[in-house]
CSV table of C-alpha atoms and ligand atoms in Angstrom, one decimal:
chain,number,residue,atom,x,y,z
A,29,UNK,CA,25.6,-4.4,16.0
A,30,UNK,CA,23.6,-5.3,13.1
A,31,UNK,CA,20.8,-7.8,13.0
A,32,UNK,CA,19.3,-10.0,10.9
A,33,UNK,CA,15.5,-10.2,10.7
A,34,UNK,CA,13.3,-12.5,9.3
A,35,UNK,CA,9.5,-11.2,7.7
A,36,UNK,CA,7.5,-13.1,10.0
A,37,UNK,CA,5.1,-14.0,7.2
A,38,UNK,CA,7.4,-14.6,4.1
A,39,UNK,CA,10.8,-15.9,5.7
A,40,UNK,CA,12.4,-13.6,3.9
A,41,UNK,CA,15.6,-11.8,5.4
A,42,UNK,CA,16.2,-8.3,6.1
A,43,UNK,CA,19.8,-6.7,8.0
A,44,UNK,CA,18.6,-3.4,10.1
A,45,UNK,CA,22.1,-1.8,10.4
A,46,UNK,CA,21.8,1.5,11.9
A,47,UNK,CA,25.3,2.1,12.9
A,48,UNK,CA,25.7,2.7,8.6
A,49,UNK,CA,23.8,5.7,9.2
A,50,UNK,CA,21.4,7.1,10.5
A,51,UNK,CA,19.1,8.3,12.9
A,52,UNK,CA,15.4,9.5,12.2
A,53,UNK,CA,16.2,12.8,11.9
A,54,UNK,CA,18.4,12.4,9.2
A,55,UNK,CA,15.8,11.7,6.4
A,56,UNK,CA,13.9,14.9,7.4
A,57,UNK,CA,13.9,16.4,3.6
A,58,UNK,CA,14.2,20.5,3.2
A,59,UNK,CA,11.0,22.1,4.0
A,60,UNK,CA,7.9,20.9,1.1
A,61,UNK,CA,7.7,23.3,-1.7
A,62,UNK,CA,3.4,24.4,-1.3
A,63,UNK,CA,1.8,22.0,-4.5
A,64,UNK,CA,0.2,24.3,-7.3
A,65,UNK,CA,-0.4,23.5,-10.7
A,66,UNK,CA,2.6,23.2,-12.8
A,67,UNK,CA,0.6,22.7,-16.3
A,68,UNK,CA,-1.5,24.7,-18.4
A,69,UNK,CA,-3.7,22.5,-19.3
A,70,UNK,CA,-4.3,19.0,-17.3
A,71,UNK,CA,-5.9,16.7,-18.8
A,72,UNK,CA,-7.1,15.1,-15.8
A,73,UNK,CA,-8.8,18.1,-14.5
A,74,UNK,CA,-12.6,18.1,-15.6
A,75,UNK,CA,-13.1,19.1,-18.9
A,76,UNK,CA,-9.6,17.4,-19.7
A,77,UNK,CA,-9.6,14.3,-22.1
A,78,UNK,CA,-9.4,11.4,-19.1
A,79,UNK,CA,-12.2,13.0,-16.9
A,80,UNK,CA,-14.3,12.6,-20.1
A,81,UNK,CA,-13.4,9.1,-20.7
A,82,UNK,CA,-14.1,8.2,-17.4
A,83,UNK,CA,-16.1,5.1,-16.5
A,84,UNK,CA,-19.6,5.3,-15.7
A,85,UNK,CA,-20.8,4.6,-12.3
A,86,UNK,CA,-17.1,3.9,-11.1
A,87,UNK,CA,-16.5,6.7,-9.2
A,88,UNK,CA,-18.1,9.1,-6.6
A,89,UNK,CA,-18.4,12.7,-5.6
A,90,UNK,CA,-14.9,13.5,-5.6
A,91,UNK,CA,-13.6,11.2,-7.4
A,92,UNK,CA,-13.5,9.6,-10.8
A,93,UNK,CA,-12.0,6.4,-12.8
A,94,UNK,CA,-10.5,5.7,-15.9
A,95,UNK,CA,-8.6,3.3,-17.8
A,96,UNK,CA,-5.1,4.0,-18.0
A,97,UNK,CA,-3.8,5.4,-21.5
A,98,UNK,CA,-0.9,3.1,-21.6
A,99,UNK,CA,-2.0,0.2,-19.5
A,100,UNK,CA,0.3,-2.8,-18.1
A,101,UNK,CA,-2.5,-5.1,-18.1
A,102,UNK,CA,-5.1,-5.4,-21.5
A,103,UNK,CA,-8.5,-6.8,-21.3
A,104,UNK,CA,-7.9,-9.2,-24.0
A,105,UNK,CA,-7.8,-12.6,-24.4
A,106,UNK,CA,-4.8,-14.5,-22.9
A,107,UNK,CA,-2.2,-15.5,-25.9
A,108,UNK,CA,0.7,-17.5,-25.1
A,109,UNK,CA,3.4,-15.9,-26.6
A,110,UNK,CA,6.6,-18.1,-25.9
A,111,UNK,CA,6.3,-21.2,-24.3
A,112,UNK,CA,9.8,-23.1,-25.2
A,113,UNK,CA,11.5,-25.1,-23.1
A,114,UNK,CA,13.7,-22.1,-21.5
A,115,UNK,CA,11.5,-18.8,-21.6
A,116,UNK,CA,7.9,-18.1,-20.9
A,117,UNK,CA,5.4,-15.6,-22.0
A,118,UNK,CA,2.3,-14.4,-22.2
A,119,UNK,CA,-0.1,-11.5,-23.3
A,120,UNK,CA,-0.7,-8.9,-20.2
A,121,UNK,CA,-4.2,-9.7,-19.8
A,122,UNK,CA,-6.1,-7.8,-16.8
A,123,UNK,CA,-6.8,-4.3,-15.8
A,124,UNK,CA,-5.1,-1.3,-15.3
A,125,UNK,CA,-6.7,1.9,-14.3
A,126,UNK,CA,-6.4,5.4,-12.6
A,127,UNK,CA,-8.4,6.8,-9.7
A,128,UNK,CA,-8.6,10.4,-9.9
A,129,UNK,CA,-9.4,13.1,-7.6
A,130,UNK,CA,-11.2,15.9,-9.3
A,131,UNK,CA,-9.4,18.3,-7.1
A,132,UNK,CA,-5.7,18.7,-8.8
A,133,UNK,CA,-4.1,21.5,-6.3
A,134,UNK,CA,-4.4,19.2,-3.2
A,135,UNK,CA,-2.7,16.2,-2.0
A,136,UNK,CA,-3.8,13.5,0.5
A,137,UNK,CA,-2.3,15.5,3.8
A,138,UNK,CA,-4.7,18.1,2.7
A,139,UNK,CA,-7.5,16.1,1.6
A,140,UNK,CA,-10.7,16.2,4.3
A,141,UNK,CA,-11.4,13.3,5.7
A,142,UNK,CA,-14.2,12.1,4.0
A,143,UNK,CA,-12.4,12.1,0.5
A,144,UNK,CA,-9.9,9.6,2.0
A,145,UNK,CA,-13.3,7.2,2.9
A,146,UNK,CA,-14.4,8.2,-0.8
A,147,UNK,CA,-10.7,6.9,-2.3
A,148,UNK,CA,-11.4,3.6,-0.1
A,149,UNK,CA,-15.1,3.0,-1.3
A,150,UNK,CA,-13.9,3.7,-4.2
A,151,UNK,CA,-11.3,0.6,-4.0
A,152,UNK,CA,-14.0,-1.4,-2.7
A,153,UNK,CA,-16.1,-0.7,-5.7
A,154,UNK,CA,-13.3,-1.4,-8.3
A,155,UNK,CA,-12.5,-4.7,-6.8
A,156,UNK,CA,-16.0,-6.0,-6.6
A,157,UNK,CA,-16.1,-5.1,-10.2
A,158,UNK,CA,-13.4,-6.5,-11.0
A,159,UNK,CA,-13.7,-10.0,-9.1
A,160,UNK,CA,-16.5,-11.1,-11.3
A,161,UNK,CA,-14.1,-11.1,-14.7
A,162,UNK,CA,-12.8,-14.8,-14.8
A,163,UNK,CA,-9.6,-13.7,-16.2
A,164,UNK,CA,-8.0,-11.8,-13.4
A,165,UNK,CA,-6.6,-13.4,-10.3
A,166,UNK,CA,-5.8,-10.6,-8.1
A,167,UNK,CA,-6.7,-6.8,-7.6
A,168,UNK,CA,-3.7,-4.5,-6.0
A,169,UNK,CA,-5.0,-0.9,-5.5
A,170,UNK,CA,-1.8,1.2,-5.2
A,171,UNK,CA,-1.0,5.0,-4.4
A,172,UNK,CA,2.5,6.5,-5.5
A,173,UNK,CA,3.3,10.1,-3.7
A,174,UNK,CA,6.4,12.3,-5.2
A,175,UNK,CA,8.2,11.7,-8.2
A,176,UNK,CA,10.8,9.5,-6.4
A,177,UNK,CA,8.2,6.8,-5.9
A,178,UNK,CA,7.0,6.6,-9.1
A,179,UNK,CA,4.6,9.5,-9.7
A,180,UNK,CA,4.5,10.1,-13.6
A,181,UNK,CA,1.3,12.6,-13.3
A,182,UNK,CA,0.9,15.3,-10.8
A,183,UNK,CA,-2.5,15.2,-11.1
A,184,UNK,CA,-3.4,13.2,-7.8
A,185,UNK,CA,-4.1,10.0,-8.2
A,186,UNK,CA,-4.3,6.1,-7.2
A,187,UNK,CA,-4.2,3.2,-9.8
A,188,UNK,CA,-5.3,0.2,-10.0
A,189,UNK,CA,-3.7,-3.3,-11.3
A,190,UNK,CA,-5.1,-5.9,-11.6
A,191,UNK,CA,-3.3,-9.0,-13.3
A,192,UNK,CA,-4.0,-12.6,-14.9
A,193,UNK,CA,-1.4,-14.3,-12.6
A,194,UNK,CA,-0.8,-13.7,-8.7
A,195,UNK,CA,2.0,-11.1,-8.0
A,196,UNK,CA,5.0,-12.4,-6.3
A,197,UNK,CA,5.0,-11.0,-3.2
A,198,UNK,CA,1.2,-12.6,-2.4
A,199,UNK,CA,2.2,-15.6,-3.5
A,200,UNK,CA,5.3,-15.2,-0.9
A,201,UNK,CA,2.7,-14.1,1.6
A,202,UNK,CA,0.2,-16.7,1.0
A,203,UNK,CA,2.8,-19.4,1.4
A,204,UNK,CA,3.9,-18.1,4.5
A,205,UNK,CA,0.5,-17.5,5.9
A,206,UNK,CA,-0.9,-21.2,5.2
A,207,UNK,CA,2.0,-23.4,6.3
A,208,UNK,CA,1.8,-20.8,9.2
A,209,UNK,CA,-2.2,-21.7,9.7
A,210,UNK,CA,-1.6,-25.5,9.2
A,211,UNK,CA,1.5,-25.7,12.0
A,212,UNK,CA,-0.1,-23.3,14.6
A,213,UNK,CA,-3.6,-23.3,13.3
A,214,UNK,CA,-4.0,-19.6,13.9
A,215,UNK,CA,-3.4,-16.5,11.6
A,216,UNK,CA,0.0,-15.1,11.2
A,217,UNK,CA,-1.4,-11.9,11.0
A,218,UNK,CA,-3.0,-11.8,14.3
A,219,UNK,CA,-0.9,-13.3,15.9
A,220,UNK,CA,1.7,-10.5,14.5
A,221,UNK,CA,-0.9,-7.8,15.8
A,222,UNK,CA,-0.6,-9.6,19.1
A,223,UNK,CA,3.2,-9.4,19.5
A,224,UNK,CA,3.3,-5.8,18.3
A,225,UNK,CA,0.8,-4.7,21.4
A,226,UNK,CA,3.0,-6.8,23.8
A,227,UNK,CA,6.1,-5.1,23.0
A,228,UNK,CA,4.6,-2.1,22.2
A,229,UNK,CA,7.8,-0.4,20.8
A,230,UNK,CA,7.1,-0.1,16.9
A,231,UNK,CA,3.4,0.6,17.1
A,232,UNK,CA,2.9,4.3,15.7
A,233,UNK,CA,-0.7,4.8,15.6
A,234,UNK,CA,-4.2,2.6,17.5
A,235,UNK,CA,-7.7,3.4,17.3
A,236,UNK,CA,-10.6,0.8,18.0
A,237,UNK,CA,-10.3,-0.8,14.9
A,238,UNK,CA,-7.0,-0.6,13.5
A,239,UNK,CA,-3.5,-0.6,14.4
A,240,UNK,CA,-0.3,0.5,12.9
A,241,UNK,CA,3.2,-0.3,13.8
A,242,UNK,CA,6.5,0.2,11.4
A,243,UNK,CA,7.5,-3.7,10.2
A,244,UNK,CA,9.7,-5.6,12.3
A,245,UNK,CA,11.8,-6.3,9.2
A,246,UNK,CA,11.5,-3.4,7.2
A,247,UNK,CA,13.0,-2.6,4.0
A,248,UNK,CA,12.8,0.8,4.6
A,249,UNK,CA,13.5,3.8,7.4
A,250,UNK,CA,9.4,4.7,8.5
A,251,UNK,CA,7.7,1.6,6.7
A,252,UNK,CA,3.9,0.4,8.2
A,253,UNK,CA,1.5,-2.0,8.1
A,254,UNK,CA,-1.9,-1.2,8.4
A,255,UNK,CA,-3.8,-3.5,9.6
A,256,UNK,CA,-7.6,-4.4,11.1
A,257,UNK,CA,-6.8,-5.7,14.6
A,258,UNK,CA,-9.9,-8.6,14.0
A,259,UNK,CA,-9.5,-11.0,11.6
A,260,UNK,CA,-10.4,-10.1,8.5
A,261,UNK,CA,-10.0,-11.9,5.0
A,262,UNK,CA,-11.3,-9.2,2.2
A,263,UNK,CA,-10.6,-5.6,2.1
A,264,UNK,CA,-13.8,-5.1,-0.4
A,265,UNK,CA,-16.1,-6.0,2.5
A,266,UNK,CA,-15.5,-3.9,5.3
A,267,UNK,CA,-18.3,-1.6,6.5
A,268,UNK,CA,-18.7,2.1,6.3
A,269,UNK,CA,-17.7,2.9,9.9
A,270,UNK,CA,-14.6,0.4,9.1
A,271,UNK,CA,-14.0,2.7,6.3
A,272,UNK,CA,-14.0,5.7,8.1
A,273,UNK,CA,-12.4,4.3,11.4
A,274,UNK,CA,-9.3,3.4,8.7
A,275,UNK,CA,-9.7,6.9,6.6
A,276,UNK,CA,-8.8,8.3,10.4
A,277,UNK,CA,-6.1,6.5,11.1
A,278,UNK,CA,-4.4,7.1,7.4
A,279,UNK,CA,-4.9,10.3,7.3
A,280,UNK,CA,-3.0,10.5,10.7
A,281,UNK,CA,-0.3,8.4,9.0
A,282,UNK,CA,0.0,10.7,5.8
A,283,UNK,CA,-0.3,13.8,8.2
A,284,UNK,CA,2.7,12.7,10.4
A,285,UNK,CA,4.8,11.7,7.8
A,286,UNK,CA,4.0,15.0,5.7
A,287,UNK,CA,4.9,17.4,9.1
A,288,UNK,CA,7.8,15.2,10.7
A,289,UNK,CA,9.7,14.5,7.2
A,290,UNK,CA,8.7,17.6,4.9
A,291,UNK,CA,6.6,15.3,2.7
A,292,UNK,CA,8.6,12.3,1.4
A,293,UNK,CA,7.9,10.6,-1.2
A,294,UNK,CA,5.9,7.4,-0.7
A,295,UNK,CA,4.2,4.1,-1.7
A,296,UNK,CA,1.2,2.5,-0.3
A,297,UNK,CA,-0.5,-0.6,-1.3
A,298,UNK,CA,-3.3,-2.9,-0.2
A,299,UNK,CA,-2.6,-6.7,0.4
A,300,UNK,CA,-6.1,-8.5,-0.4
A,301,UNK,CA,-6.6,-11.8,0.3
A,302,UNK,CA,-7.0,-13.3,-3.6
A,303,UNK,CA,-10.0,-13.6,-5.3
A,304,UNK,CA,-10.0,-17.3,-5.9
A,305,UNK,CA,-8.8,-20.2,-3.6
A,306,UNK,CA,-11.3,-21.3,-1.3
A,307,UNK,CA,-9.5,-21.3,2.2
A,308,UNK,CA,-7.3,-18.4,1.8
A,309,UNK,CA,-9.4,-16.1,4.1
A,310,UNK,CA,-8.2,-18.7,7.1
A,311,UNK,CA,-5.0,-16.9,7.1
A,312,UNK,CA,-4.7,-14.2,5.2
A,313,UNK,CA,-5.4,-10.9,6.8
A,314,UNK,CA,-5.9,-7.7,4.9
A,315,UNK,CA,-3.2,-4.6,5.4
A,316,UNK,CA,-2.1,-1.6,3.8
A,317,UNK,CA,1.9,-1.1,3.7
A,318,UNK,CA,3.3,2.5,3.9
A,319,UNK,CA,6.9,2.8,2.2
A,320,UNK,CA,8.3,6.0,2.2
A,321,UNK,CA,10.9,6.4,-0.6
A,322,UNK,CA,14.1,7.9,1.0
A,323,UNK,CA,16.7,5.4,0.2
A,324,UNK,CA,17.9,3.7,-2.5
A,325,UNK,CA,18.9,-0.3,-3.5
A,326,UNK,CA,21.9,-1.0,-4.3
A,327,UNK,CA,24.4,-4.1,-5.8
A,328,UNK,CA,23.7,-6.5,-2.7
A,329,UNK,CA,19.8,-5.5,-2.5
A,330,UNK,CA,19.1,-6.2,-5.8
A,331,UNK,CA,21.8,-9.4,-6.0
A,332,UNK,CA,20.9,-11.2,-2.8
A,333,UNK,CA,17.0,-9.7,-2.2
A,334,UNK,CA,18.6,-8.8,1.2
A,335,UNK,CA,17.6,-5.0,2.3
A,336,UNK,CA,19.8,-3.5,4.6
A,337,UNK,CA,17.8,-1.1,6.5
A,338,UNK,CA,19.8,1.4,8.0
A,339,UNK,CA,17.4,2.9,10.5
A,340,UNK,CA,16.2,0.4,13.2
A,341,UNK,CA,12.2,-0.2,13.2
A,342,UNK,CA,12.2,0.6,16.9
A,343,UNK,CA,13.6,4.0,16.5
A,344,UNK,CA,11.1,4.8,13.3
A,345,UNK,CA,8.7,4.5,15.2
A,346,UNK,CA,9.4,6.6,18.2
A,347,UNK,CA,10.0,9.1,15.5
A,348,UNK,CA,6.7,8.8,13.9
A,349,UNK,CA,4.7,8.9,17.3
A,350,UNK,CA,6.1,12.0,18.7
A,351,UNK,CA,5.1,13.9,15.4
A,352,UNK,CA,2.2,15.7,16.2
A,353,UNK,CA,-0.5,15.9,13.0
B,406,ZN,ZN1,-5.2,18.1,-13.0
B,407,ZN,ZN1,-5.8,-12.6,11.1
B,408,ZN,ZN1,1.8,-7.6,2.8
């Protein structure tokens, strides 16, 4: 039978349908092709034209920053560009950037642990940076893996937005968080983290700090949230054994889903709490979400905003825990 599910935090309606497809299994992709360097010349290798442009003091051993050539957000003034009494727009102010490895021939499932605490200091440091420009109102650190979710370089590589307005889905978040906080007066977040270890069916992965579990109203077959199982507001401050405690558990993740789907393509993202707003950090909770790419939106996804997942949560997870990294 299918069921509807609501996103605890946003209200917002998903249908987990399994008897359309699917079990687990069936997203396992043919066996992964071994990476190796496809071009000539990379420009993101060192020696290549980003790697010299890269900004000073931004990166660290293994890994450097640059501004993205053809950015979605300028640092420019904002310019109202329409303002009539139907449409709306402005100039694209913010940042927009890309967070390199300098290694090009391997991907995260390879990557030793410590570059995977590097990539996360490095997030830190480009969101403290970033915090102090008056302009921007929210910093989203993003990683696409495989072509199919978005990856236009092969080079690896996170980016980095970070906008003059709030992004949709935070606002959706933050509204759902705070009237959450002023009826219960409690965090929706942790109080998520609690139902997840009563139940115990959807969580994938625990260590002392953290705790994954695949969403109870996913939009997608395998999707997780990250999150730290204590309250905490801002991703920027956590502490270098936080950052290593959550490098372990990702690269777990990234591992499991590399061995037990033949590296799928994916999306990860951070949810910060914003930057400005002064109770915010009441309710909103930091997390990562994991979304790998393997199926596609159709007419009544993109009509109704409705996803129909067709492989239950439940059964994701049992998947993802008997893979062994
Ligand atoms: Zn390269
Ligand atoms: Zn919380
Ligand atoms: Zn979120």
């Amino acid at each position: 039978m299918p069921k509807l599910r609501q996103n605890p935090v946003t209200g917002e309606w998903v249908v987990i349908a399994p008897e359309r497809a699917k079990r687990p299994d069936d997203y396992i992709l043919p066996k992964p092709v071994p990476k190796k360097k496809t071009l000539e010349f990379c420009n993101f290798c060192p020696g290549g034209e980003a790697y010299q442009s890269q900004i000073k003091g931004a990166g660290t051993k293994h890994i450097y920053v640059v501004n993205n050539k053809y950015p979605a957000f300028v640092p420019q003034e904002g310019v109202v560009l329409d303002a009539g009494k139907v449409y709306f727009s402005q100039k694209s102010v913010g940042a927009h950037e890309v967070i390199n490895f300098l290694d090009h021939n391997k991907d995260l499932e390879e990557l030793p642990l410590s570059y995977l605490e590097e990539l996360f200091e490095v997030y830190q440091k480009r969101i403290n940076f970033h915090k102090e420009n008056p302009s921007i109102e929210y910093i989203m650190p993003i990683h696409n893996h495989g072509a199919e979710a978005g990856e236009s370089v092969e080079h690896p590589h996170s980016q980095l937005f970070a906008p003059c307005v709030l992004p949709n889905v935070i606002v959706r978040e933050l509204d759902g968080a705070s009237k959450y906080y002023k009826e219960e007066k409690k965090c929706i977040f942790c109080q998520i983290i609690k139902a997840e270890k009563e139940v115990k069916e959807r969580i994938v992965l625990e260590n002392d700090n953290f705790i994954v579990f695949c969403a109870y109203a996913a939009r997608a077959p395998f999707e997780m949230w990250i999150l730290p199982k204590q309250h905490h507001d801002r991703f920027e401050d956590i502490t270098k054994n936080l950052r290593k405690e959550l490098a372990e558990i990702f690269q777990v993740i990234i591992r499991k889903l590399y061995k037990g789907l033949n590296d799928p393509p994916f999306n990860f993202y951070l949810h910060n709490c914003p930057i400005k707003g002064k109770h915010h950090g009441l309710y909103f909770h930091w997390h990562f979400e994991i979304v790998p790419r393997l199926t596609r939106f159709g007419g009544f996804e993109f009509g109704s905003g409705m996803i129909i997942d067709v492989v239950s949560p439940e059964r994701s997870a049992e998947f993802l825990r008997k893979v062994k990294e």
